[in-house]
Every structure is written in C-alpha cells, then in structure tokens.
Coordinates of C-alpha atoms in Angstrom, one line a residue:
M1 CA 4.9 26.2 0.5
R2 CA 6.6 24.9 -2.6
Q3 CA 9.6 27.1 -1.9
R4 CA 9.8 26.0 1.7
L5 CA 9.8 22.3 0.7
A6 CA 12.6 23.1 -1.9
E7 CA 14.6 24.7 0.9
L8 CA 14.2 21.7 3.1
R9 CA 15.3 19.4 0.3
G10 CA 18.2 21.5 -0.7
P11 CA 18.6 23.7 -3.8
D12 CA 20.8 21.3 -5.8
V13 CA 19.0 18.1 -4.8
P14 CA 16.4 16.7 -7.4
P15 CA 13.1 15.8 -5.8
Q16 CA 12.2 12.2 -5.0
P17 CA 8.5 11.8 -6.0
L18 CA 6.1 9.8 -4.0
D19 CA 5.0 6.4 -5.4
A20 CA 2.6 3.7 -4.4
R21 CA 5.3 1.9 -2.4
A22 CA 6.1 4.9 -0.4
L23 CA 2.4 5.7 0.2
A24 CA 1.8 2.1 1.5
A25 CA 4.7 2.4 3.9
L26 CA 3.5 5.9 5.0
A27 CA 0.0 4.6 5.6
A28 CA 1.4 1.7 7.7
N29 CA 3.0 4.2 10.1
P30 CA 0.9 7.4 10.0
G31 CA 2.3 8.7 13.3
C32 CA 5.8 9.2 11.9
R33 CA 6.1 12.9 11.2
R34 CA 9.6 12.5 10.0
R35 CA 8.7 10.2 7.1
A36 CA 5.7 12.4 6.2
L37 CA 7.8 15.5 6.0
L38 CA 10.7 13.9 4.1
D39 CA 8.4 12.2 1.6
G40 CA 6.3 15.4 1.2
A41 CA 9.5 17.5 0.5
G42 CA 10.8 14.9 -1.9
V43 CA 14.0 14.3 0.1
P44 CA 15.9 11.3 -1.3
K45 CA 15.9 9.1 1.8
T46 CA 18.4 6.6 0.4
A47 CA 21.1 9.3 -0.1
L48 CA 20.1 10.9 3.3
A49 CA 20.7 7.6 5.1
Q50 CA 24.1 7.2 3.4
S51 CA 25.1 10.8 4.4
L52 CA 24.0 10.0 8.0
G53 CA 26.2 6.9 8.1
S54 CA 23.3 4.5 8.3
P55 CA 22.8 3.2 4.7
S56 CA 19.7 1.2 4.1
G57 CA 19.8 -2.4 3.0
F58 CA 17.5 -1.9 0.0
G59 CA 18.8 -3.0 -3.3
Q60 CA 18.1 -5.0 -6.5
S61 CA 20.1 -7.1 -8.9
Q62 CA 20.2 -6.0 -12.5
F63 CA 19.1 -9.5 -13.4
A64 CA 15.9 -9.1 -11.4
F65 CA 15.2 -5.7 -12.9
M66 CA 15.6 -7.0 -16.5
R67 CA 13.5 -10.1 -15.8
G68 CA 10.7 -8.1 -14.4
H69 CA 10.5 -5.7 -17.4
A70 CA 10.8 -8.6 -19.8
F71 CA 7.9 -10.4 -18.2
E72 CA 5.7 -7.2 -18.2
S73 CA 6.5 -6.7 -21.9
R74 CA 5.4 -10.3 -22.7
V75 CA 2.1 -9.9 -20.7
K76 CA 1.2 -6.7 -22.6
S77 CA 2.3 -7.9 -26.1
D78 CA -0.1 -8.2 -29.0
G79 CA -2.1 -5.2 -27.8
G80 CA -2.7 -6.8 -24.4
A81 CA -4.7 -9.7 -25.8
E82 CA -3.4 -12.2 -23.1
L83 CA -3.9 -9.7 -20.3
L84 CA -7.5 -9.0 -21.3
R85 CA -8.2 -12.7 -21.6
L86 CA -6.9 -13.2 -18.1
T87 CA -9.0 -10.3 -16.8
H88 CA -12.1 -11.7 -18.4
A89 CA -11.4 -15.2 -17.0
C90 CA -10.9 -13.9 -13.5
L91 CA -13.4 -11.1 -13.2
G92 CA -15.7 -11.2 -16.2
G93 CA -16.9 -7.8 -17.2
G94 CA -18.6 -8.6 -20.5
P95 CA -18.2 -10.7 -23.6
E96 CA -14.9 -12.5 -24.1
P97 CA -12.4 -10.1 -25.7
E98 CA -11.5 -10.8 -29.4
P99 CA -7.8 -10.8 -30.2
G100 CA -6.8 -7.5 -31.8
S101 CA -10.1 -5.8 -31.0
A102 CA -9.0 -4.1 -27.8
R103 CA -8.5 -0.3 -27.6
V104 CA -5.1 0.9 -26.4
P105 CA -5.2 4.7 -26.2
D106 CA -2.1 6.8 -26.3
L107 CA -1.5 8.4 -22.9
T108 CA 1.5 10.5 -23.8
A109 CA 1.5 14.1 -22.5
A110 CA 3.9 16.7 -21.2
G111 CA 4.6 16.3 -17.5
P112 CA 2.7 14.4 -14.8
Q113 CA -0.3 16.8 -14.7
G114 CA -0.7 16.5 -18.4
R115 CA -0.6 12.7 -18.2
V116 CA -3.2 12.7 -15.4
G117 CA -5.5 14.7 -17.5
R118 CA -5.0 12.5 -20.5
T119 CA -5.6 9.4 -18.4
E120 CA -8.9 10.8 -17.2
I121 CA -10.0 11.6 -20.8
A122 CA -9.1 8.0 -21.8
L123 CA -11.1 6.5 -18.9
R124 CA -14.1 8.6 -19.8
E125 CA -13.9 7.6 -23.5
A126 CA -13.3 4.0 -22.8
T127 CA -16.3 3.8 -20.4
A128 CA -18.6 5.5 -22.9
A129 CA -17.4 3.2 -25.7
G130 CA -18.3 0.0 -23.9
A131 CA -15.4 -2.0 -25.3
W132 CA -12.4 -3.7 -23.8
T133 CA -9.7 -1.0 -23.3
L134 CA -6.2 -1.3 -21.9
L135 CA -4.5 1.7 -20.4
D136 CA -0.8 1.0 -20.3
H137 CA 1.0 2.9 -17.5
P138 CA -1.7 5.5 -16.8
M139 CA -1.0 8.4 -14.5
L140 CA -3.1 9.0 -11.4
T141 CA -2.9 11.5 -8.6
L142 CA -3.7 11.3 -4.9
D143 CA -3.5 14.0 -2.3
V144 CA -1.3 13.0 0.6
A145 CA -1.0 15.3 3.6
G146 CA -1.7 18.3 1.4
T147 CA 0.9 17.2 -1.2
P148 CA 0.0 15.7 -4.6
A149 CA 1.4 12.2 -5.3
Y150 CA 1.6 11.0 -8.9
L151 CA 1.1 7.3 -9.2
E152 CA 1.7 5.0 -12.2
P153 CA 0.1 1.5 -12.0
D154 CA 1.2 -1.2 -14.5
A155 CA -2.1 -1.1 -16.2
V156 CA -5.9 -0.4 -15.9
V157 CA -8.4 -2.4 -17.8
V158 CA -11.8 -0.9 -18.7
A159 CA -14.4 -3.7 -19.4
P160 CA -17.5 -3.4 -21.6
D161 CA -19.7 -3.2 -18.5
G162 CA -17.9 0.0 -17.4
T163 CA -15.8 -1.5 -14.6
W164 CA -12.2 -0.4 -14.1
T165 CA -9.7 -2.9 -12.8
V166 CA -6.2 -2.2 -11.5
V167 CA -3.6 -4.7 -12.9
E168 CA -0.4 -5.4 -10.9
I169 CA 2.3 -7.3 -12.8
K170 CA 4.9 -9.0 -10.6
S171 CA 7.7 -11.4 -11.5
F172 CA 7.6 -13.6 -8.5
P173 CA 6.2 -17.0 -9.5
M174 CA 2.7 -18.4 -8.9
I175 CA 3.3 -22.1 -8.2
D176 CA 0.2 -24.4 -8.4
G177 CA -2.0 -21.3 -8.1
S178 CA -0.4 -19.9 -5.0
A179 CA 2.3 -17.3 -4.5
D180 CA 4.4 -16.1 -1.6
A181 CA 2.2 -14.6 1.1
A182 CA 4.4 -11.6 1.9
K183 CA 4.8 -10.6 -1.7
V184 CA 1.1 -11.0 -2.5
G185 CA 0.2 -8.9 0.6
A186 CA 2.7 -6.3 -0.6
A187 CA 1.0 -6.2 -4.0
A188 CA -2.4 -5.9 -2.4
R189 CA -1.5 -2.9 -0.2
Q190 CA 0.3 -1.2 -3.1
S191 CA -2.7 -1.8 -5.4
A192 CA -5.1 -0.4 -2.8
V193 CA -3.4 3.0 -3.3
Y194 CA -4.1 2.8 -7.0
V195 CA -7.8 1.9 -6.2
L196 CA -8.1 5.0 -4.0
A197 CA -6.7 7.2 -6.7
L198 CA -9.0 5.7 -9.4
E199 CA -12.0 6.2 -7.1
E200 CA -11.2 9.9 -7.0
V201 CA -11.2 10.0 -10.8
A202 CA -14.6 8.2 -10.8
A203 CA -16.0 10.7 -8.3
R204 CA -14.9 13.7 -10.4
M205 CA -16.5 12.1 -13.5
A206 CA -19.7 11.5 -11.7
T207 CA -19.9 15.1 -10.5
G208 CA -18.9 16.5 -13.9
G209 CA -15.4 17.6 -12.7
S210 CA -12.7 18.1 -15.3
G211 CA -9.8 16.7 -13.4
P212 CA -7.5 17.7 -10.5
S213 CA -6.7 21.3 -10.0
G214 CA -4.0 22.5 -12.3
S215 CA -4.1 19.6 -14.7
D216 CA -4.1 20.2 -18.4
P217 CA -5.5 17.2 -20.4
S218 CA -3.7 18.2 -23.5
G219 CA -0.4 18.4 -21.8
S220 CA 0.4 21.8 -23.4
A221 CA 0.3 23.7 -20.1
A222 CA 1.6 21.1 -17.8
R223 CA 3.8 22.5 -15.1
G224 CA 5.1 19.4 -13.5
S225 CA 4.4 18.1 -10.0
A226 CA 3.3 20.8 -7.6
A227 CA 5.7 19.5 -4.9
H228 CA 8.1 17.3 -6.8
G229 CA 8.6 18.6 -10.2
S230 CA 8.2 16.6 -13.4
A231 CA 10.0 13.5 -12.3
V232 CA 7.7 10.5 -12.3
H233 CA 8.0 7.1 -10.8
G234 CA 6.6 3.8 -12.0
P235 CA 7.6 0.6 -13.5
A236 CA 9.3 2.2 -16.4
A237 CA 11.3 4.7 -14.3
D238 CA 11.5 3.2 -10.9
P239 CA 13.6 0.0 -10.4
S240 CA 11.5 -2.9 -9.4
A241 CA 11.7 -4.6 -6.0
A242 CA 14.3 -7.1 -5.0
D243 CA 12.0 -10.0 -6.0
G244 CA 12.1 -8.7 -9.6
S245 CA 8.7 -7.2 -9.6
T246 CA 8.2 -4.4 -12.0
A247 CA 6.0 -2.2 -9.9
D248 CA 6.4 -0.7 -6.6
G249 CA 7.4 -3.4 -4.3
P250 CA 6.4 -6.2 -1.8
T251 CA 4.6 -6.1 1.5
P252 CA 3.3 -8.9 3.8
D253 CA -0.3 -10.1 3.8
E254 CA -2.2 -12.5 1.7
S255 CA -1.1 -15.7 0.0
A256 CA -2.9 -18.6 -1.6
M257 CA -4.6 -17.5 -4.8
H258 CA -6.5 -19.0 -7.6
G259 CA -5.9 -17.8 -11.1
S260 CA -6.4 -18.7 -14.6
A261 CA -3.1 -19.6 -16.3
A262 CA -2.0 -18.8 -19.8
D263 CA -3.1 -22.1 -21.0
G264 CA -6.6 -21.4 -19.9
S265 CA -6.7 -23.6 -16.9
S266 CA -7.9 -22.3 -13.6
A267 CA -7.1 -23.3 -10.0
H268 CA -9.9 -23.4 -7.6
G269 CA -9.8 -23.2 -3.8
P270 CA -11.6 -21.7 -0.8
A271 CA -13.6 -18.5 -1.4
T272 CA -12.0 -15.4 -0.1
H273 CA -14.4 -13.2 1.9
G274 CA -17.6 -14.7 3.1
S275 CA -19.9 -16.9 1.1
A276 CA -19.3 -15.1 -2.2
A277 CA -21.7 -17.2 -4.1
D278 CA -24.6 -16.5 -1.8
G279 CA -23.8 -12.8 -1.2
P280 CA -24.7 -10.9 2.0
A281 CA -27.8 -11.6 4.0
P282 CA -30.8 -9.3 3.8
D283 CA -29.6 -7.4 6.9
G284 CA -26.2 -6.7 5.3
T285 CA -24.2 -9.2 7.3
V286 CA -21.9 -11.7 5.7
P287 CA -22.8 -15.2 7.1
D288 CA -20.2 -17.8 8.0
G289 CA -20.6 -21.2 6.4
P290 CA -19.4 -23.5 3.7
T291 CA -18.8 -22.1 0.2
P292 CA -19.8 -23.9 -2.9
D293 CA -16.4 -25.7 -3.0
G294 CA -16.8 -26.9 0.6
S295 CA -14.5 -24.6 2.4
T296 CA -15.5 -22.4 5.3
A297 CA -15.9 -18.7 4.6
H298 CA -15.7 -15.9 7.0
G299 CA -17.2 -12.4 6.9
P300 CA -15.1 -9.2 6.7
A301 CA -15.0 -8.8 10.5
T302 CA -13.0 -12.0 11.0
H303 CA -10.0 -11.2 8.7
G304 CA -6.8 -11.3 10.8
P305 CA -5.8 -8.9 13.5
A306 CA -8.3 -6.4 12.1
A307 CA -11.0 -8.4 13.9
D308 CA -9.2 -7.7 17.2
G309 CA -9.2 -4.0 16.6
P310 CA -6.5 -1.5 15.5
A311 CA -3.1 -1.3 17.1
P312 CA -2.2 1.5 19.5
D313 CA -1.1 3.7 16.7
G314 CA -4.3 3.1 14.8
T315 CA -2.9 0.8 12.2
V316 CA -4.6 -2.5 11.4
P317 CA -1.9 -5.1 10.9
D318 CA -2.0 -7.7 8.2
G319 CA -1.8 -11.3 9.1
P320 CA -3.6 -14.6 9.3
T321 CA -7.4 -14.7 9.3
A322 CA -9.5 -15.8 12.3
D323 CA -9.5 -19.4 11.1
G324 CA -5.7 -19.4 10.9
S325 CA -5.5 -19.3 7.1
T326 CA -4.0 -16.6 5.0
T327 CA -6.3 -14.3 3.1
L328 CA -7.1 -15.7 -0.3
G329 CA -7.4 -14.2 -3.7
A330 CA -10.7 -13.9 -5.4
D331 CA -12.2 -17.0 -7.1
T332 CA -11.2 -17.3 -10.7
G333 CA -14.7 -17.7 -11.9
G334 CA -15.5 -14.2 -10.8
S335 CA -17.9 -15.1 -8.0
A336 CA -15.9 -13.1 -5.5
A337 CA -16.6 -10.0 -7.5
H338 CA -20.2 -10.4 -6.6
G339 CA -19.7 -11.4 -3.0
P340 CA -20.2 -9.2 0.1
A341 CA -21.2 -5.8 -0.9
T342 CA -18.7 -3.0 -0.8
H343 CA -21.0 -0.1 -1.4
G344 CA -20.6 3.3 0.2
S345 CA -19.6 2.9 3.8
A346 CA -18.4 -0.6 3.1
A347 CA -15.5 1.0 1.3
D348 CA -14.4 2.2 4.8
G349 CA -14.6 -1.3 6.2
P350 CA -17.2 -3.2 8.2
T351 CA -19.3 -1.5 10.8
P352 CA -18.7 -2.2 14.5
D353 CA -21.1 -5.1 14.5
G354 CA -19.3 -6.7 11.6
T355 CA -21.9 -5.9 9.0
V356 CA -21.1 -4.3 5.6
A357 CA -23.4 -1.3 5.1
D358 CA -24.8 -0.1 1.8
G359 CA -24.6 3.5 0.9
P360 CA -23.6 6.0 -1.8
T361 CA -20.2 5.7 -3.4
P362 CA -17.8 8.7 -3.8
G363 CA -19.2 9.2 -7.2
G364 CA -22.7 9.5 -5.8
V365 CA -24.0 6.3 -7.2
T366 CA -24.7 3.0 -5.4
A367 CA -22.2 0.3 -6.4
G368 CA -22.6 -3.4 -6.5
G369 CA -20.7 -6.4 -7.6
G370 CA -17.6 -5.7 -5.5
R371 CA -16.9 -2.2 -6.9
V372 CA -17.2 1.4 -5.9
G373 CA -18.2 3.9 -8.6
G374 CA -17.1 1.6 -11.4
V375 CA -13.8 0.8 -9.7
R376 CA -13.4 -2.9 -8.8
Q377 CA -12.3 -3.7 -5.3
Q378 CA -10.5 -6.7 -6.7
V379 CA -7.3 -6.2 -8.5
L380 CA -5.7 -8.5 -11.0
L381 CA -2.4 -9.9 -10.0
V382 CA -0.4 -11.3 -12.9
C383 CA 2.7 -13.5 -12.2
P384 CA 4.7 -16.1 -14.0
K385 CA 3.1 -19.5 -13.9
D386 CA 5.1 -22.1 -12.0
F387 CA 8.7 -21.8 -13.2
S388 CA 7.9 -20.7 -16.8
N389 CA 7.6 -17.2 -18.3
L390 CA 3.9 -17.8 -19.1
P391 CA 1.5 -15.4 -17.3
A392 CA -1.0 -16.6 -14.7
A393 CA -3.5 -14.3 -13.0
S394 CA -5.6 -14.1 -9.8
A395 CA -8.1 -11.7 -8.5
V396 CA -7.1 -10.3 -5.1
D397 CA -9.6 -8.6 -2.9
V398 CA -8.1 -5.4 -1.5
R399 CA -11.1 -4.0 0.4
K400 CA -9.4 -4.4 3.8
Q401 CA -6.1 -2.8 2.5
R402 CA -8.0 0.0 0.8
A403 CA -10.0 0.8 4.0
V404 CA -6.9 0.8 6.2
T405 CA -4.9 2.9 3.7
R406 CA -7.7 5.4 3.3
R407 CA -8.1 5.8 7.1
Q408 CA -4.4 6.0 7.8
L409 CA -3.7 8.6 5.0
S410 CA -6.5 10.7 6.4
R411 CA -4.7 10.7 9.8
L412 CA -1.5 12.1 8.4
T413 CA -0.5 15.6 9.6
R414 CA -0.3 18.1 6.8
V415 CA 3.2 18.6 5.6
D416 CA 2.9 22.4 5.9
D417 CA 1.9 22.1 9.5
I418 CA 5.0 19.9 10.3
A419 CA 7.3 22.3 8.4
A420 CA 5.9 25.3 10.4
T421 CA 7.2 23.8 13.6
L422 CA 10.8 23.6 12.3
P423 CA 13.4 26.3 13.1
P424 CA 14.3 28.7 10.2
G425 CA 17.2 27.6 8.0
L426 CA 16.8 23.9 8.8
T427 CA 17.6 21.7 5.7
F428 CA 17.9 18.1 4.8
D429 CA 20.4 18.8 2.0
V430 CA 22.3 15.5 1.6
N431 CA 25.5 17.5 0.7
R432 CA 25.7 18.9 4.3
P433 CA 28.0 17.5 7.0
A434 CA 26.8 14.4 8.8
D435 CA 26.5 16.1 12.2
E436 CA 24.4 18.9 10.8
L437 CA 22.2 16.5 8.9
S438 CA 21.7 14.3 12.0
A439 CA 20.6 17.3 14.1
A440 CA 18.2 18.3 11.3
V441 CA 16.7 14.8 11.1
D442 CA 16.4 14.5 14.9
A443 CA 14.5 17.8 15.0
V444 CA 11.5 16.0 13.4
P445 CA 9.9 13.4 15.7
A446 CA 9.8 9.9 14.4
T447 CA 7.8 6.8 15.4
Y448 CA 10.0 3.8 15.0
A449 CA 8.9 0.2 15.1
P450 CA 10.7 -2.9 13.9
E451 CA 8.3 -3.0 10.9
C452 CA 10.1 0.1 9.5
L453 CA 13.1 -2.1 8.6
A454 CA 11.2 -3.5 5.7
A455 CA 9.7 -0.2 4.5
C456 CA 11.9 2.8 5.2
E457 CA 15.4 3.8 4.2
L458 CA 16.0 5.6 7.5
A459 CA 15.1 2.7 9.6
F460 CA 18.6 1.9 10.8
H461 CA 19.2 5.5 11.9
C462 CA 15.8 5.7 13.7
R463 CA 16.4 2.4 15.4
E464 CA 19.8 3.5 16.7
R465 CA 18.2 6.7 18.2
A466 CA 15.2 4.8 19.6
R467 CA 17.5 2.3 21.3
A468 CA 19.6 5.1 22.7
R469 CA 16.5 6.7 24.3
G470 CA 15.3 3.3 25.5
E471 CA 12.0 3.5 23.7
L472 CA 9.8 0.4 24.1
T473 CA 8.6 0.7 20.5
S474 CA 12.0 -0.4 19.4
L475 CA 11.1 -3.8 20.8
G476 CA 7.8 -3.9 19.0
R477 CA 4.4 -2.3 19.0
A478 CA 2.7 -5.2 20.7
L479 CA 5.0 -5.0 23.7
R480 CA 4.5 -1.2 23.9
A481 CA 0.7 -1.7 23.9
D482 CA 0.9 -4.3 26.6
L483 CA 2.9 -2.0 29.0
G484 CA 0.4 0.8 28.9
S485 CA 1.7 4.0 30.5
L486 CA 5.3 2.7 30.6
A487 CA 7.2 4.2 27.7
T488 CA 10.8 3.4 28.2
V489 CA 12.9 0.3 29.1
E490 CA 14.2 2.1 32.2
E491 CA 10.7 2.8 33.5
T492 CA 9.7 -0.8 32.8
L493 CA 12.7 -2.3 34.7
A494 CA 12.1 0.1 37.6
A495 CA 8.5 -0.9 37.8
A496 CA 9.5 -4.6 37.8
R497 CA 11.8 -3.9 40.7
G498 CA 9.1 -2.1 42.6
E499 CA 11.0 1.2 42.5
A500 CA 8.5 3.1 40.4
G501 CA 5.0 2.9 38.9
D502 CA 1.5 2.9 40.1
P503 CA 0.7 -0.4 42.0
D504 CA -2.9 -0.2 40.8
D505 CA -1.7 -0.2 37.1
P506 CA -2.3 -3.7 35.7
A507 CA 0.9 -3.6 33.7
V508 CA 3.0 -2.5 36.8
S509 CA 1.3 -5.2 38.9
A510 CA 2.1 -7.9 36.3
L511 CA 5.7 -6.7 36.0
R512 CA 6.2 -6.9 39.8
R513 CA 4.7 -10.3 40.0
A514 CA 7.0 -11.5 37.1
G515 CA 9.9 -9.9 38.9
A516 CA 9.1 -11.7 42.1
L517 CA 8.7 -15.0 40.3
R518 CA 12.1 -14.5 38.6
A519 CA 13.8 -13.7 41.9
E520 CA 12.2 -16.7 43.5
A521 CA 13.3 -19.0 40.7
L522 CA 16.8 -17.7 40.8
A523 CA 17.0 -18.1 44.6
G524 CA 15.8 -21.7 44.3
G525 CA 18.4 -22.4 41.7
V526 CA 21.2 -21.3 44.0
R527 CA 20.0 -23.6 46.8

C-alpha cells in the first residue's frame, strides 16, 4: 500500500504529511473521497492546484510568521513558568507551580515514530511523578482512514493530579477577555484532534500497551512515517496561519472567553456548558438555569445547529448556541472543568434525549471533572492580552468539537479502498501536464461545498467543476438539503416550471408554487 501511495504522489514529489489543520478540514467534509485520498497519499495540494491552473488563496506574511513564533517563545520562556501559572489559574490541577520547579523533558528522537514513543514515555513518567511537567512540541499519532497522521501540538501540560491538558498558542489578540469567534472556533476544532490523539495514548497506557505499532521509544529504529516519510509538521516546521498563529490554523466556532492574563487578573462571564458549578442532575441531565454569575446556562443538547441535528452529509456545523450567543470558553476559576460530566459515552456527545451518559473511558476507567482517561476536555488557549505581547489564557471546552471530529473521522472511507477503484497508472504527480492532472483529479469523486473555500487548496478547481455540472451543493449544503431528491440546478428549474419532478414531493410542490407566484407577480408588474 505504501508503494501504491508513492506512485499516486509521484516518484520525485516529497510527501505532504497530515497535520491537525488538515484533519479538522477532512472531518468537516468526510464525504469527499478526493481530499481523503490526496491527504492520505501525501500529495501537496497547493502545488497540485497551481499545476491545475486554480491556485489557492492561502498565504501568510513573513511578519505574521515571525510574530507568532516570537510570542510562542515568550510564553514558554523560563522553563514554561508563565504557561504553567496560566494553566493552574484556568484549570487548577494541584498546588500552584513554583517558578523553576517544573519538569521539561527532552523529547528529541529520530523520526516521527521515535518522537511518538519518546512522548509516551515522558507522559507516563510525568503522570507517575505527580509534578508540574511541560511537554514542548510533543509528537502524537492518530489513525486516519488507515493512514497514520503525526501531530505536533504546541504543548501538553501534565498537572500533579495526573491530568493532561492540550495547550494551543495563537497570536491573535484576546481583547477584554474575548477573541475573534472564527479564530477561537478554529483553535477549538484543531485542538480537538490533539485531544483524540492524547486519549489513544491514555488508552494504551491503561491497558499496558507500549505505543503504536512500529514505534521505537528510543528513536534508534525509527523508520519515519508509514505513509509520509520522516517529514513532520507543527509550529516549528509548518508556517502559521494568516492571522499569525503558530499552530495549525483558524476555523469558525466559539468566541467570548474568560482567561487569566499575565498580570494575574481574570475576566469572568457567563458559564459555558450548563450550570457548571452545580454539575449534572442525578439522572445525568444538564439543567438549564442561572449560573453563579447570573447568566443563563444551557445543557449540551442546545449548543448551536447541533441541537437541530446533523447536516445531510452527517456533519454538525458550528455556530451560535440556542440562545443566540456564541459558545464560551471555560470559566477561569476552573469550575467548568467540573461541570457536566464527559465520562464514557459522553465523549461521543449527548444522548438523543439530551442527557450526558456516564460510562467507561477509552482507558477503561471512569473519568470525572471534565476529562476522559486523564485527558482534559478543556484546552488552554493562550493569546496576547489586548494589544500587548503579554500572554492571557482561557480554558475552551472542546467536547462538541471532539465528538464531531471523532464521528466524522470514523466515517472516512479507507484510503486503500479508494485507491483500489482507480485505474492502473493514474498519478497526481504535479510535474505532469495540466490536462493529464485534471483528468486524474476528476477520476476521484469530490463533495464540494462553499465551506471548502476556507479549508481546502483545491476548492477553486472543485467549485469550477461543480458549477459546470450544475450541482446544488455549489450553492450551499442547506439549499441542497431543502430540495431533497433534486440534485442539480437544471432539475430544480424544470421542477419549478412544472416540466419535471413528482408533484407529491414537498420540495417540487413548493418550487411550483414559488414559480406560479413569481409569474403572477411579473404579470402584474407588466399591467
């Protein structure tokens, strides 16, 4: 299979490894076989789009890149003392860390597999030591459609109580305790991928596993990525997003946050998910009602469009909550960390009746306090405070993003199954002529939607093809869902004119009624 993927990529083309940004985009559109295959084979989609004549609009200024790395270096200076202080202020986890007392293990190893093994050893040792530990750029792995993806979060903090917290460092500002909704949502979905990978590590540790297959903790026998070679992405090797963030890039979702700033102050606001201070009711439901600060809280089932059910392609879009507000970050006092339970099946989201069920975690133990198997379901987002370069932090609950990402990744068709349907000799070598490349790309079905423009390098090419075929998805998933069995613009117009379609179909009936009203209005205007 590795040889087949190398042939698809091209013999002289270096592989493009998967990262958390790519995984978040892939999970947002699991029905797109084209992206799944190209990502699995490590095809550089930016170069492919240029070869096709439809270059992507992605890019980043050198200034933003340098600013992001400078801010990350400041946050982690002095052995991560300030970062650990912010973690304790937002999430607790044990006694307040003393400056200079934190452990910062060396995670250096040969190749990504060696780094994965070294990271797991460091996590095991840090948990057993019961002391504040900072893992700087650890390496995690996650199986995606049968292909290993190597992920590099900005940091993972292990607290004395044994909890693991993903840290996401971004360079967009947090002004008066709030940050841009789209960028915060992006960081939440990206961090949810890291949480899933950490939970797999916790599960292996709980069952006595020694690490992912083929990993060598010492790094002496590391052979590189099974599908992508030894190249690794992360903040140190992958340019940050256009907003200057140092990790894998922005996505739209949650906004207003409360965090403790570098000067020790903290911003308070409405609680995030349910009455965090009171916790779930005895039956497992999360009651609605005022939180201790007077705001109204809502249980997990009311968060945004997820409360209305998944979209036609199975995705659960991000957006405003049922009360019209944007999802909020966890309370700085750490109360959100002990809010609605996320044990066992709660990790997969609320049950159909809106309750959050208790159950065993992947590691085989029952988790409490907003974590699964020792992995917190709240991540720490660190941004510059106001217009300064001082760090401020907020705990962001990623339970919804984690549940959606886990479900969507499980729906992906395996890369080898997609490759088996392709004709022999087909390749996506970016050095081939444009006509040949276009035919190869079109041989793999794609599922285009306008949201792809913000997440995929091939979006312009796919949009052009979707418009040429008259696909309704090019106008938006919501419109496609409303029109039911009608799949193209031509079919829709014919149904509106009464030339096609089943009259008993509600969508066809509504279109014909709309067409009649339009004709009547136009006729009245002429008179």
